[in-house]
XYZ file of N, CA and C in Angstrom:
867
model
N 9.622 -34.457 -0.707
C 8.193 -34.664 -0.934
C 7.942 -35.113 -2.361
N 6.832 -35.774 -2.564
C 6.371 -36.099 -3.910
C 5.420 -34.978 -4.339
N 5.847 -34.194 -5.336
C 5.104 -33.010 -5.745
C 4.690 -33.133 -7.199
N 3.400 -32.998 -7.469
C 2.917 -32.927 -8.853
C 3.011 -31.479 -9.304
N 3.528 -31.263 -10.510
C 3.653 -29.895 -11.046
C 2.900 -29.840 -12.372
N 1.893 -28.966 -12.432
C 1.022 -28.877 -13.599
C 1.248 -27.535 -14.291
N 1.779 -27.571 -15.510
C 2.025 -26.357 -16.274
C 3.500 -26.019 -16.304
N 4.168 -26.351 -17.398
C 5.634 -26.259 -17.488
C 6.079 -25.253 -18.541
N 5.384 -24.130 -18.613
C 5.731 -23.100 -19.594
C 6.962 -22.317 -19.189
N 7.055 -21.062 -19.642
C 8.236 -20.240 -19.390
C 8.538 -20.107 -17.902
N 7.513 -20.026 -17.087
C 7.707 -19.903 -15.650
C 7.743 -21.268 -14.964
N 6.775 -22.100 -15.266
C 6.643 -23.373 -14.580
C 7.816 -24.310 -14.781
N 8.412 -24.283 -15.959
C 9.535 -25.176 -16.231
C 10.690 -24.946 -15.271
N 11.066 -23.682 -15.089
C 12.148 -23.364 -14.161
C 11.782 -23.649 -12.723
N 10.539 -23.390 -12.371
C 10.083 -23.633 -10.998
C 10.144 -25.120 -10.663
N 9.676 -25.961 -11.584
C 9.719 -27.407 -11.358
C 11.159 -27.893 -11.222
N 12.045 -27.355 -12.060
C 13.454 -27.739 -11.997
C 14.059 -27.395 -10.635
N 13.668 -26.256 -10.075
C 14.201 -25.865 -8.767
C 13.675 -26.752 -7.643
N 12.467 -27.257 -7.789
C 11.971 -28.217 -6.798
C 12.795 -29.501 -6.834
N 13.166 -29.927 -8.037
C 14.036 -31.109 -8.159
C 15.375 -30.836 -7.489
N 15.945 -29.653 -7.746
C 17.241 -29.299 -7.150
C 17.172 -29.288 -5.628
N 15.986 -28.973 -5.101
C 15.814 -28.945 -3.641
C 15.605 -30.338 -3.053
N 15.587 -31.351 -3.912
C 15.482 -32.729 -3.427
C 14.104 -33.342 -3.497
N 13.143 -32.638 -4.065
C 11.787 -33.174 -4.176
C 11.654 -34.094 -5.386
N 10.715 -35.011 -5.288
C 10.375 -35.904 -6.407
C 9.216 -35.248 -7.166
N 9.504 -34.752 -8.372
C 8.524 -33.950 -9.106
C 7.906 -34.768 -10.231
N 6.572 -34.843 -10.199
C 5.804 -35.535 -11.237
C 5.136 -34.451 -12.086
N 5.573 -34.311 -13.324
C 5.224 -33.136 -14.117
C 4.270 -33.457 -15.260
N 3.403 -32.473 -15.550
C 2.504 -32.580 -16.710
C 2.398 -31.242 -17.417
N 2.370 -31.318 -18.741
C 2.070 -30.168 -19.594
C 1.519 -30.706 -20.904
N 0.732 -29.888 -21.590
C 0.202 -30.297 -22.894
C 1.282 -30.304 -23.970
N 2.379 -29.587 -23.755
C 3.444 -29.471 -24.752
C 4.469 -30.594 -24.614
N 4.682 -31.390 -25.663
C 5.727 -32.415 -25.609
C 7.114 -31.822 -25.375
N 7.379 -30.640 -25.951
C 8.684 -30.004 -25.754
C 8.889 -29.632 -24.293
N 7.836 -29.107 -23.658
C 7.932 -28.750 -22.243
C 8.166 -29.983 -21.386
N 7.505 -31.074 -21.722
C 7.714 -32.323 -20.984
C 9.133 -32.840 -21.170
N 9.661 -32.701 -22.375
C 11.032 -33.156 -22.633
C 12.032 -32.345 -21.811
N 11.824 -31.027 -21.737
C 12.723 -30.190 -20.937
C 12.614 -30.554 -19.459
N 11.389 -30.824 -18.998
C 11.198 -31.207 -17.611
C 11.909 -32.520 -17.297
N 11.839 -33.446 -18.232
C 12.527 -34.725 -18.056
C 14.036 -34.520 -17.966
N 14.547 -33.638 -18.825
C 15.983 -33.334 -18.797
C 16.393 -32.711 -17.457
N 15.445 -32.016 -16.822
C 15.727 -31.362 -15.545
C 15.460 -32.252 -14.333
N 15.141 -33.527 -14.591
C 15.009 -34.474 -13.499
C 13.600 -34.779 -13.046
N 12.602 -34.250 -13.761
C 11.212 -34.539 -13.402
C 10.767 -35.857 -14.029
N 9.869 -36.556 -13.355
C 9.150 -37.663 -13.971
C 7.966 -37.045 -14.722
N 7.737 -37.452 -15.955
C 6.684 -36.822 -16.757
C 5.520 -37.773 -16.996
N 4.331 -37.168 -17.138
C 3.096 -37.943 -17.276
C 2.252 -37.371 -18.403
N 1.348 -38.197 -18.917
C 0.533 -37.800 -20.064
C -0.817 -37.229 -19.668
N -1.101 -37.151 -18.385
C -2.347 -36.530 -17.934
C -2.153 -35.962 -16.533
N -2.987 -34.992 -16.176
C -2.953 -34.424 -14.835
C -3.288 -35.498 -13.812
N -4.303 -36.308 -14.109
C -4.738 -37.324 -13.146
C -3.623 -38.299 -12.805
N -2.835 -38.667 -13.804
C -1.701 -39.559 -13.541
C -0.657 -38.859 -12.673
N -0.386 -37.594 -12.976
C 0.665 -36.869 -12.273
C 0.353 -36.674 -10.798
N -0.921 -36.497 -10.455
C -1.270 -36.188 -9.063
C -1.467 -37.419 -8.190
N -1.429 -38.615 -8.778
C -1.623 -39.828 -7.991
C -0.531 -39.943 -6.928
N -0.937 -40.057 -5.681
C 0.028 -40.243 -4.596
C 0.803 -38.995 -4.208
N 0.453 -37.840 -4.778
C 1.209 -36.614 -4.501
C 0.956 -36.105 -3.085
N 2.000 -35.551 -2.482
C 1.860 -34.890 -1.182
C 1.524 -33.408 -1.356
N 1.824 -32.878 -2.534
C 1.477 -31.491 -2.869
C 1.280 -31.412 -4.373
N 0.428 -30.480 -4.793
C 0.201 -30.212 -6.210
C 0.443 -28.729 -6.442
N 1.367 -28.427 -7.356
C 1.672 -27.040 -7.718
C 1.232 -26.823 -9.157
N 0.545 -25.717 -9.412
C 0.117 -25.423 -10.790
C 0.565 -24.032 -11.196
N 0.909 -23.902 -12.481
C 1.258 -22.607 -13.086
C 0.580 -22.592 -14.448
N -0.646 -22.053 -14.476
C -1.501 -22.158 -15.656
C -1.845 -20.782 -16.223
N -2.487 -20.774 -17.384
C -2.613 -19.553 -18.175
C -3.665 -18.589 -17.665
N -4.814 -19.090 -17.234
C -5.890 -18.182 -16.835
C -6.842 -18.874 -15.856
N -7.792 -18.101 -15.361
C -8.708 -18.617 -14.350
C -9.586 -19.745 -14.835
N -10.041 -19.671 -16.079
C -10.908 -20.725 -16.604
C -10.183 -22.065 -16.629
N -8.908 -22.049 -16.999
C -8.128 -23.291 -17.044
C -7.881 -23.798 -15.621
N -7.546 -22.901 -14.701
C -7.343 -23.308 -13.305
C -8.606 -23.965 -12.755
N -9.744 -23.333 -12.976
C -11.024 -23.870 -12.506
C -11.291 -25.255 -13.086
N -11.034 -25.398 -14.388
C -11.286 -26.669 -15.063
C -10.343 -27.776 -14.582
N -9.049 -27.463 -14.502
C -8.066 -28.477 -14.120
C -8.300 -28.957 -12.694
N -8.512 -28.020 -11.781
C -8.729 -28.439 -10.390
C -10.057 -29.163 -10.235
N -11.098 -28.663 -10.906
C -12.407 -29.287 -10.768
C -12.489 -30.675 -11.351
N -11.812 -30.889 -12.486
C -11.934 -32.165 -13.192
C -10.829 -33.165 -12.863
N -9.611 -32.647 -12.579
C -8.460 -33.551 -12.567
C -7.611 -33.543 -11.303
N -7.831 -32.592 -10.402
C -7.029 -32.538 -9.183
C -7.877 -32.873 -7.957
N -8.937 -32.103 -7.729
C -9.816 -32.358 -6.588
C -10.535 -33.690 -6.796
N -10.365 -34.593 -5.862
C -10.948 -35.924 -5.976
C -10.030 -36.934 -6.626
N -8.926 -36.454 -7.215
C -7.958 -37.357 -7.850
C -6.665 -37.429 -7.045
N -6.167 -36.271 -6.591
C -5.001 -36.268 -5.699
C -5.447 -36.762 -4.322
N -4.539 -37.315 -3.527
C -4.901 -37.710 -2.157
C -5.470 -36.516 -1.392
N -6.440 -36.754 -0.562
C -7.089 -35.664 0.168
C -6.114 -34.953 1.109
N -5.031 -35.625 1.441
C -4.020 -35.034 2.319
C -3.071 -34.108 1.561
N -3.149 -34.097 0.236
C -2.232 -33.278 -0.556
C -2.543 -31.791 -0.385
N -1.506 -30.981 -0.277
C -1.646 -29.532 -0.260
C -1.705 -29.035 -1.704
N -2.644 -28.143 -2.008
C -2.798 -27.605 -3.352
C -2.275 -26.174 -3.382
N -1.381 -25.883 -4.351
C -0.775 -24.558 -4.473
C -0.921 -24.082 -5.912
N -1.760 -23.089 -6.132
C -1.900 -22.537 -7.477
C -1.076 -21.260 -7.586
N -0.059 -21.296 -8.444
C 0.846 -20.154 -8.625
C 0.497 -19.323 -9.860
N -0.589 -19.653 -10.534
C -1.041 -18.887 -11.692
C -1.466 -17.492 -11.248
N -1.502 -16.558 -12.206
C -2.087 -15.244 -11.953
C -3.478 -15.239 -12.569
N -4.495 -15.186 -11.704
C -5.880 -15.262 -12.159
C -6.718 -14.249 -11.377
N -8.000 -14.169 -11.701
C -8.876 -13.243 -10.996
C -9.164 -13.749 -9.591
N -9.395 -12.802 -8.698
C -9.608 -13.118 -7.284
C -10.830 -14.017 -7.091
N -11.907 -13.733 -7.819
C -13.139 -14.502 -7.651
C -12.928 -15.981 -7.962
N -12.208 -16.281 -9.049
C -11.958 -17.683 -9.404
C -11.041 -18.340 -8.385
N -10.038 -17.608 -7.908
C -9.143 -18.165 -6.888
C -9.940 -18.579 -5.658
N -10.878 -17.738 -5.241
C -11.689 -18.049 -4.073
C -12.665 -19.197 -4.348
N -13.188 -19.228 -5.559
C -14.112 -20.308 -5.926
C -13.414 -21.660 -5.875
N -12.220 -21.751 -6.470
C -11.488 -23.019 -6.507
C -11.060 -23.419 -5.095
N -10.617 -22.440 -4.305
C -10.213 -22.748 -2.928
C -11.391 -23.261 -2.110
N -12.577 -22.680 -2.326
C -13.769 -23.139 -1.605
C -14.135 -24.562 -1.998
N -14.027 -24.867 -3.311
C -14.315 -26.229 -3.778
C -13.330 -27.222 -3.181
N -12.059 -26.819 -3.114
C -11.041 -27.687 -2.523
C -11.331 -27.927 -1.048
N -11.680 -26.857 -0.328
C -11.963 -26.972 1.101
C -13.164 -27.886 1.360
N -14.192 -27.733 0.544
C -15.385 -28.577 0.690
C -15.045 -30.049 0.517
N -14.063 -30.312 -0.368
C -13.644 -31.691 -0.620
C -12.599 -32.181 0.377
N -12.224 -31.316 1.321
C -11.301 -31.739 2.369
C -9.848 -31.404 2.149
N -9.543 -30.586 1.131
C -8.157 -30.217 0.826
C -7.800 -28.866 1.441
N -6.516 -28.689 1.741
C -5.969 -27.373 2.067
C -5.403 -26.785 0.776
N -5.627 -25.468 0.561
C -5.183 -24.847 -0.684
C -4.729 -23.422 -0.449
N -3.733 -23.002 -1.219
C -3.314 -21.599 -1.228
C -3.239 -21.103 -2.666
N -3.505 -19.794 -2.840
C -3.169 -19.144 -4.102
C -1.837 -18.439 -3.867
N -0.883 -18.637 -4.776
C 0.483 -18.144 -4.556
C 1.085 -17.608 -5.841
N 0.504 -16.543 -6.418
C 1.080 -15.965 -7.629
C 2.474 -15.409 -7.364
N 3.214 -15.179 -8.437
C 4.634 -14.844 -8.308
C 4.958 -13.496 -8.937
N 6.060 -12.934 -8.490
C 6.662 -11.762 -9.126
C 8.122 -12.082 -9.379
N 8.631 -11.659 -10.541
C 10.052 -11.881 -10.800
C 10.393 -12.260 -12.225
N 9.445 -12.825 -12.979
C 9.717 -13.129 -14.380
C 10.506 -14.407 -14.601
N 10.836 -14.662 -15.860
C 11.456 -15.923 -16.272
C 12.817 -16.128 -15.623
N 13.634 -15.077 -15.588
C 14.973 -15.216 -15.006
C 14.886 -15.618 -13.542
N 13.941 -15.026 -12.811
C 13.777 -15.369 -11.402
C 13.210 -16.771 -11.229
N 12.326 -17.191 -12.150
C 11.797 -18.560 -12.094
C 12.916 -19.566 -12.281
N 13.811 -19.285 -13.230
C 14.933 -20.191 -13.478
C 15.951 -20.147 -12.345
N 16.139 -18.966 -11.777
C 17.155 -18.800 -10.739
C 16.678 -19.083 -9.332
N 15.382 -19.353 -9.165
C 14.854 -19.637 -7.842
C 14.770 -18.408 -6.953
N 14.535 -17.237 -7.564
C 14.504 -15.992 -6.797
C 13.157 -15.273 -6.915
N 12.097 -16.011 -7.120
C 10.768 -15.431 -7.220
C 10.293 -14.892 -5.864
N 9.329 -13.978 -5.912
C 8.598 -13.559 -4.723
C 7.185 -14.132 -4.815
N 6.755 -14.816 -3.781
C 5.420 -15.418 -3.739
C 4.514 -14.626 -2.815
N 3.319 -14.278 -3.309
C 2.287 -13.607 -2.520
C 1.199 -14.638 -2.259
N 0.986 -15.009 -1.015
C 0.224 -16.218 -0.712
C -1.090 -15.901 0.000
N -2.170 -16.452 -0.536
C -3.475 -16.359 0.100
C -3.913 -17.717 0.613
N -4.422 -17.740 1.830
C -4.866 -18.998 2.436
C -4.816 -18.876 3.943
N -5.347 -19.876 4.656
C -5.322 -19.782 6.114
C -3.919 -20.056 6.646
N -3.730 -19.801 7.930
C -2.398 -19.898 8.525
C -1.808 -21.301 8.421
N -2.659 -22.303 8.611
C -2.157 -23.680 8.571
C -1.701 -24.055 7.165
N -2.471 -23.664 6.152
C -2.088 -23.964 4.775
C -0.821 -23.211 4.396
N -0.712 -21.955 4.846
C 0.497 -21.187 4.548
C 1.728 -21.837 5.168
N 1.602 -22.313 6.390
C 2.738 -22.953 7.058
C 3.214 -24.176 6.283
N 2.274 -24.910 5.706
C 2.659 -26.076 4.903
C 3.253 -25.663 3.557
N 2.736 -24.573 3.006
C 3.168 -24.142 1.678
C 4.539 -23.470 1.688
N 4.848 -22.796 2.777
C 6.057 -21.955 2.807
C 7.340 -22.686 2.423
N 7.642 -23.865 2.985
C 8.907 -24.517 2.606
C 8.932 -24.973 1.154
N 7.788 -25.316 0.580
C 7.741 -25.705 -0.833
C 8.028 -24.492 -1.707
N 7.392 -23.384 -1.407
C 7.579 -22.171 -2.193
C 8.990 -21.607 -2.015
N 9.540 -21.758 -0.816
C 10.886 -21.239 -0.553
C 11.941 -21.908 -1.427
N 11.666 -23.129 -1.877
C 12.595 -23.819 -2.771
C 12.614 -23.192 -4.161
N 11.638 -22.333 -4.443
C 11.541 -21.710 -5.764
C 11.689 -20.195 -5.709
N 11.860 -19.635 -4.519
C 11.859 -18.186 -4.423
C 12.738 -17.641 -3.327
N 12.874 -16.308 -3.341
C 13.664 -15.603 -2.323
C 12.785 -15.037 -1.216
N 11.483 -14.889 -1.504
C 10.575 -14.326 -0.508
C 9.216 -14.997 -0.630
N 8.646 -15.388 0.517
C 7.323 -16.009 0.572
C 6.534 -15.230 1.619
N 5.515 -14.488 1.169
C 4.816 -13.552 2.050
C 3.339 -13.927 2.138
N 2.846 -14.048 3.366
C 1.437 -14.381 3.586
C 0.616 -13.109 3.456
N -0.224 -13.033 2.430
C -0.990 -11.820 2.150
C -2.326 -11.789 2.875
N -2.832 -12.946 3.289
C -4.137 -13.013 3.942
C -4.874 -14.268 3.547
N -6.210 -14.214 3.590
C -7.026 -15.378 3.276
C -7.069 -15.700 1.799
N -7.877 -16.666 1.421
C -7.961 -17.107 0.024
C -8.239 -15.921 -0.896
N -7.480 -15.842 -1.979
C -7.626 -14.758 -2.941
C -6.734 -13.569 -2.671
N -6.180 -13.480 -1.447
C -5.352 -12.320 -1.105
C -4.053 -12.294 -1.902
N -3.522 -13.458 -2.218
C -2.316 -13.501 -3.039
C -2.569 -12.912 -4.410
N -3.709 -13.277 -4.998
C -4.062 -12.736 -6.318
C -4.302 -11.227 -6.241
N -4.951 -10.770 -5.182
C -5.187 -9.334 -5.019
C -3.866 -8.581 -4.949
N -2.911 -9.106 -4.181
C -1.606 -8.460 -4.072
C -0.892 -8.437 -5.412
N -0.982 -9.538 -6.150
C -0.274 -9.626 -7.441
C -0.807 -8.600 -8.435
N -2.116 -8.499 -8.582
C -2.636 -7.597 -9.605
C -2.447 -6.138 -9.201
N -2.503 -5.838 -7.902
C -2.219 -4.462 -7.463
C -0.749 -4.127 -7.723
N 0.141 -5.070 -7.411
C 1.571 -4.862 -7.650
C 1.852 -4.627 -9.133
N 1.258 -5.444 -9.996
C 1.565 -5.320 -11.416
C 0.885 -4.125 -12.058
N -0.184 -3.619 -11.443
C -0.750 -2.364 -11.916
C 0.241 -1.221 -11.668
N 0.895 -1.237 -10.500
C 1.952 -0.258 -10.248
C 3.056 -0.395 -11.287
N 3.474 -1.637 -11.542
C 4.575 -1.886 -12.472
C 4.251 -1.388 -13.872
N 3.045 -1.692 -14.366
C 2.673 -1.271 -15.716
C 2.660 0.240 -15.855
N 2.037 0.925 -14.895
C 1.953 2.381 -14.958
C 3.328 3.022 -14.776
N 4.132 2.456 -13.867
C 5.458 3.014 -13.611
C 6.379 2.844 -14.807
N 6.283 1.713 -15.490
C 7.121 1.512 -16.667
C 6.793 2.534 -17.744
N 5.519 2.797 -17.964
C 5.150 3.786 -18.969
C 5.693 5.159 -18.588
N 5.555 5.540 -17.319
C 6.074 6.835 -16.874
C 7.589 6.904 -17.025
N 8.279 5.800 -16.744
C 9.731 5.757 -16.899
C 10.119 5.917 -18.363
N 9.405 5.235 -19.243
C 9.668 5.363 -20.680
C 9.425 6.792 -21.165
N 8.337 7.389 -20.700
C 8.040 8.772 -21.072
C 9.173 9.700 -20.669
N 9.679 9.507 -19.445
C 10.719 10.393 -18.926
C 12.017 10.249 -19.712
N 12.411 9.023 -20.036
C 13.635 8.831 -20.814
C 13.501 9.436 -22.208
N 12.343 9.222 -22.845
C 12.131 9.785 -24.180
C 12.152 11.310 -24.135
N 11.517 11.883 -23.136
C 11.478 13.332 -22.995
C 12.863 13.894 -22.685
N 13.597 13.214 -21.804
C 14.943 13.668 -21.446
C 15.839 13.755 -22.681
N 15.752 12.731 -23.537
C 16.564 12.751 -24.759
C 16.174 13.917 -25.665
N 14.880 14.167 -25.794
C 14.425 15.261 -26.664
C 14.789 16.626 -26.095
N 15.030 16.676 -24.782
C 15.475 17.914 -24.156
C 16.989 18.038 -24.133
N 17.673 17.053 -24.746
C 19.118 17.122 -24.889
C 19.919 16.460 -23.795
N 19.261 15.725 -22.896
C 19.991 15.025 -21.837
C 20.528 13.697 -22.349
N 21.741 13.365 -21.961
C 22.289 12.044 -22.251
C 21.547 11.018 -21.396
N 21.078 9.897 -21.982
C 20.305 8.911 -21.202
C 21.044 8.392 -19.969
N 22.351 8.148 -20.108
C 23.108 7.643 -18.962
C 23.194 8.688 -17.854
N 23.380 9.943 -18.239
C 23.430 11.012 -17.239
C 22.077 11.143 -16.531
N 21.000 11.076 -17.316
C 19.673 11.144 -16.698
C 19.468 9.974 -15.741
N 19.890 8.788 -16.160
C 19.787 7.614 -15.289
C 20.585 7.829 -14.002
N 21.818 8.314 -14.130
C 22.666 8.518 -12.959
C 22.021 9.483 -11.967
N 21.294 10.472 -12.495
C 20.637 11.446 -11.626
C 19.348 10.875 -11.035
N 18.444 10.431 -11.904
C 17.119 10.035 -11.434
C 17.143 8.767 -10.592
N 18.092 7.868 -10.877
C 18.175 6.634 -10.094
C 18.601 6.900 -8.654
N 19.113 8.104 -8.397
C 19.517 8.474 -7.036
C 18.648 9.607 -6.497
N 17.565 9.907 -7.206
C 16.680 10.989 -6.805
C 15.260 10.463 -6.633
N 14.309 11.366 -6.512
C 12.941 10.959 -6.181
C 12.220 10.260 -7.334
N 12.795 10.287 -8.533
C 12.191 9.570 -9.656
C 12.568 8.106 -9.716
N 13.375 7.648 -8.776
C 13.845 6.260 -8.771
C 12.670 5.290 -8.654
N 12.745 4.185 -9.406
C 11.764 3.102 -9.314
C 12.421 1.813 -9.787
N 11.760 0.693 -9.523
C 12.265 -0.596 -10.002
C 12.354 -0.592 -11.517
N 11.386 0.026 -12.184
C 11.382 0.065 -13.649
C 12.625 0.757 -14.181
N 13.174 1.677 -13.423
C 14.380 2.367 -13.849
C 15.643 1.626 -13.436
N 15.798 1.362 -12.147
C 17.087 0.890 -11.645
C 17.318 -0.607 -11.812
N 16.244 -1.388 -11.961
C 16.410 -2.834 -12.150
C 16.028 -3.300 -13.548
N 15.325 -2.451 -14.317
C 14.722 -2.934 -15.567
C 14.658 -1.797 -16.585
N 15.741 -1.031 -16.674
C 15.733 0.175 -17.497
C 15.289 -0.135 -18.932
N 14.364 0.658 -19.476
C 13.826 0.365 -20.812
C 14.701 0.809 -21.975
N 15.865 1.410 -21.695
C 16.781 1.806 -22.761
C 17.999 0.889 -22.780
N 18.428 0.428 -23.953
C 19.623 -0.423 -24.014
C 20.870 0.348 -23.605
N 21.770 -0.350 -22.940
C 23.049 0.246 -22.575
C 23.002 1.150 -21.372
N 21.859 1.218 -20.699
C 21.718 2.076 -19.527
C 21.275 1.217 -18.344
N 21.968 1.348 -17.225
C 21.592 0.576 -16.041
C 21.988 -0.890 -16.169
N 21.524 -1.725 -15.226
C 21.846 -3.156 -15.265
C 21.289 -3.827 -16.526
N 21.810 -5.003 -16.826
C 21.323 -5.773 -17.980
C 19.819 -5.973 -17.875
N 19.111 -5.728 -18.965
C 17.657 -5.887 -19.001
C 17.255 -6.342 -20.404
N 15.974 -6.717 -20.620
C 15.543 -7.116 -21.961
C 15.804 -6.053 -23.036
N 15.884 -4.790 -22.643
C 16.201 -3.741 -23.616
C 17.540 -3.998 -24.292
N 18.462 -4.652 -23.584
C 19.780 -4.957 -24.145
C 19.749 -6.171 -25.061
N 18.611 -6.826 -25.168
C 18.440 -7.991 -26.044
C 17.289 -7.751 -27.014
N 17.172 -6.514 -27.474
C 16.119 -6.128 -28.422
C 14.733 -6.471 -27.884
N 14.570 -6.365 -26.581
C 13.297 -6.567 -25.881
C 12.757 -7.996 -26.020
N 13.667 -8.948 -26.176
C 13.291 -10.360 -26.176
C 13.409 -10.896 -24.748
N 12.584 -11.906 -24.440
C 12.607 -12.481 -23.097
C 11.922 -11.556 -22.104
N 12.220 -11.735 -20.840
C 11.631 -10.877 -19.825
C 10.161 -11.183 -19.594
N 9.358 -10.123 -19.444
C 7.934 -10.238 -19.139
C 7.155 -9.715 -20.339
N 6.515 -10.622 -21.047
C 5.880 -10.272 -22.321
C 4.775 -9.239 -22.151
N 4.654 -8.377 -23.146
C 3.592 -7.374 -23.172
C 2.217 -8.019 -23.008
N 2.000 -9.170 -23.659
C 0.702 -9.847 -23.555
C 0.390 -10.232 -22.114
N 1.413 -10.601 -21.338
C 1.200 -10.967 -19.937
C 0.943 -9.738 -19.081
N 1.656 -8.652 -19.368
C 1.370 -7.407 -18.647
C -0.062 -6.950 -18.922
N -0.478 -7.054 -20.174
C -1.846 -6.657 -20.521
C -2.860 -7.529 -19.784
N -2.591 -8.830 -19.717
C -3.484 -9.730 -18.977
C -3.620 -9.279 -17.524
N -2.498 -8.960 -16.878
C -2.532 -8.567 -15.475
C -3.248 -7.232 -15.292
N -3.034 -6.303 -16.223
C -3.717 -5.010 -16.120
C -5.223 -5.173 -16.300
N -5.631 -6.048 -17.190
C -7.061 -6.295 -17.369
C -7.668 -6.898 -16.098
N -6.937 -7.812 -15.458
C -7.408 -8.381 -14.198
C -7.532 -7.293 -13.134
N -6.547 -6.403 -13.085
C -6.550 -5.344 -12.083
C -7.705 -4.379 -12.299
N -7.901 -3.960 -13.546
C -8.961 -2.995 -13.833
C -10.340 -3.614 -13.580
N -10.495 -4.885 -13.942
C -11.769 -5.571 -13.689
C -12.032 -5.699 -12.189
N -10.979 -6.027 -11.430
C -11.138 -6.145 -9.973
C -11.480 -4.794 -9.357
N -10.851 -3.737 -9.870
C -11.138 -2.393 -9.369
C -12.593 -2.024 -9.635
N -13.058 -2.376 -10.827
C -14.452 -2.086 -11.182
C -15.405 -2.804 -10.227
N -15.115 -4.076 -9.956
C -15.975 -4.854 -9.067
C -15.952 -4.312 -7.636
N -14.788 -3.765 -7.237
C -14.636 -3.279 -5.871
C -15.053 -1.822 -5.711
N -15.388 -1.169 -6.825
C -15.736 0.239 -6.763
C -14.551 1.135 -6.488
N -13.362 0.715 -6.956
C -12.129 1.467 -6.730
C -11.756 2.243 -7.993
N -11.337 3.488 -7.832
C -10.951 4.322 -8.971
C -9.477 4.113 -9.299
N -9.173 3.698 -10.524
C -7.782 3.440 -10.923
C -7.498 4.089 -12.283
N -7.509 5.421 -12.353
C -7.305 6.078 -13.645
C -5.949 5.785 -14.276
N -4.879 5.704 -13.479
C -3.564 5.396 -14.043
C -3.514 3.946 -14.534
N -4.085 3.041 -13.742
C -4.133 1.644 -14.162
C -4.957 1.466 -15.415
N -6.063 2.180 -15.520
C -6.922 2.092 -16.695
C -6.204 2.608 -17.933
N -5.483 3.716 -17.787
C -4.755 4.265 -18.937
C -3.605 3.342 -19.349
N -2.934 2.741 -18.365
C -1.875 1.785 -18.686
C -2.434 0.603 -19.464
N -3.608 0.121 -19.056
C -4.252 -0.981 -19.784
C -4.526 -0.571 -21.233
N -5.032 0.626 -21.447
C -5.342 1.096 -22.800
C -4.086 1.172 -23.664
N -2.999 1.692 -23.096
C -1.765 1.834 -23.862
C -1.150 0.478 -24.195
N -1.167 -0.439 -23.220
C -0.610 -1.775 -23.498
C -1.505 -2.566 -24.449
N -2.810 -2.322 -24.391
C -3.699 -2.997 -25.335
C -3.391 -2.557 -26.767
N -3.179 -1.272 -26.973
C -2.846 -0.760 -28.300
C -1.485 -1.290 -28.749
N -0.538 -1.351 -27.829
C 0.805 -1.826 -28.163
C 0.766 -3.299 -28.560
N 0.018 -4.105 -27.816
C -0.109 -5.524 -28.141
C -0.838 -5.723 -29.471
N -1.891 -4.925 -29.694
C -2.672 -5.057 -30.924
C -1.853 -4.716 -32.158
N -0.800 -3.938 -31.978
C 0.070 -3.569 -33.100
C 1.096 -4.659 -33.402
N 0.959 -5.814 -32.758
C 1.849 -6.942 -33.050
C 3.016 -7.088 -32.105
N 2.950 -6.444 -30.941
C 4.083 -6.439 -30.022
C 3.858 -7.282 -28.769
N 2.846 -8.143 -28.796
C 2.510 -8.916 -27.608
C 3.622 -9.804 -27.100
N 4.508 -10.251 -27.987
C 5.597 -11.127 -27.579
C 6.825 -10.405 -27.069
N 6.890 -9.080 -27.270
C 8.034 -8.312 -26.791
C 7.918 -8.036 -25.299
N 9.053 -7.834 -24.645
C 9.024 -7.431 -23.248
C 8.225 -6.148 -23.096
N 7.567 -5.998 -21.951
C 6.653 -4.869 -21.781
C 7.371 -3.521 -21.778
N 8.690 -3.525 -21.510
C 9.436 -2.261 -21.542
C 9.614 -1.730 -22.964
N 9.331 -2.570 -23.963
C 9.448 -2.142 -25.357
C 8.420 -1.085 -25.717
N 7.474 -0.814 -24.827
C 6.491 0.232 -25.102
C 7.156 1.588 -25.281
N 8.418 1.711 -24.866
C 9.165 2.963 -25.108
C 9.256 3.274 -26.591
N 9.148 2.263 -27.425
C 9.211 2.486 -28.881
C 8.041 3.329 -29.398
N 6.972 3.388 -28.657
C 5.805 4.177 -29.089
C 5.950 5.653 -28.712
N 7.015 5.993 -27.969
C 7.150 7.338 -27.429
C 8.224 8.138 -28.143
């Protein structure tokens, strides 16, 4: 397929490269010349504007920073510029309301669209092992699935428009709160005289087990390789976790849902980011404990 890819940052760059590896013709755009150069090295054709990139596209995939940018890019440069037959796939993590607004605008203009945020981080984006949570009707999902499968290990239909975003922010609220609890437990275990590796060996096989522990342990030298073993560089930045927690707490407020753990996680990550740690992996919050 001829696929336009908009947004070639830490996640989008690897995703676009995997579409090329799957045999697709990828027309890429980003505001960063360095990102465009990397995309070119990975086999993408690069363009100087979104409108140029989407010309003649059979699908448009976007990985953008926030809802305002998604709304602007689709409203000004994708809808009405890409062929009406093109499938639109937004993989950004944004608020549910904006996802539904953009999908409605696309539908009114005759396009099929899905919201398909991801879980897995930079390594999974590069390795093609992302999990996609997809919102949209059945027909749009059926068209989107093979495109997303070229970039991920799991593609799950969450429901109608906006459902993918709802699943993503609920999932990452669990992740943020669980990581803090995992960090607390490791710090406490050490102060109680437990060896971190021994505690890991016990808890990873007991009821305290979680992804934050067994796949992403926040202590260096314990468990599988994680950003903790690289001085908390790479991985999933604290600033991005904070963004997702803010989206989750705002959505909970709008829905009348009580999320005390999610709210406290947002407060702790906000303080951690404000102290100059926004670029560190989110597991680095163990340093505050």
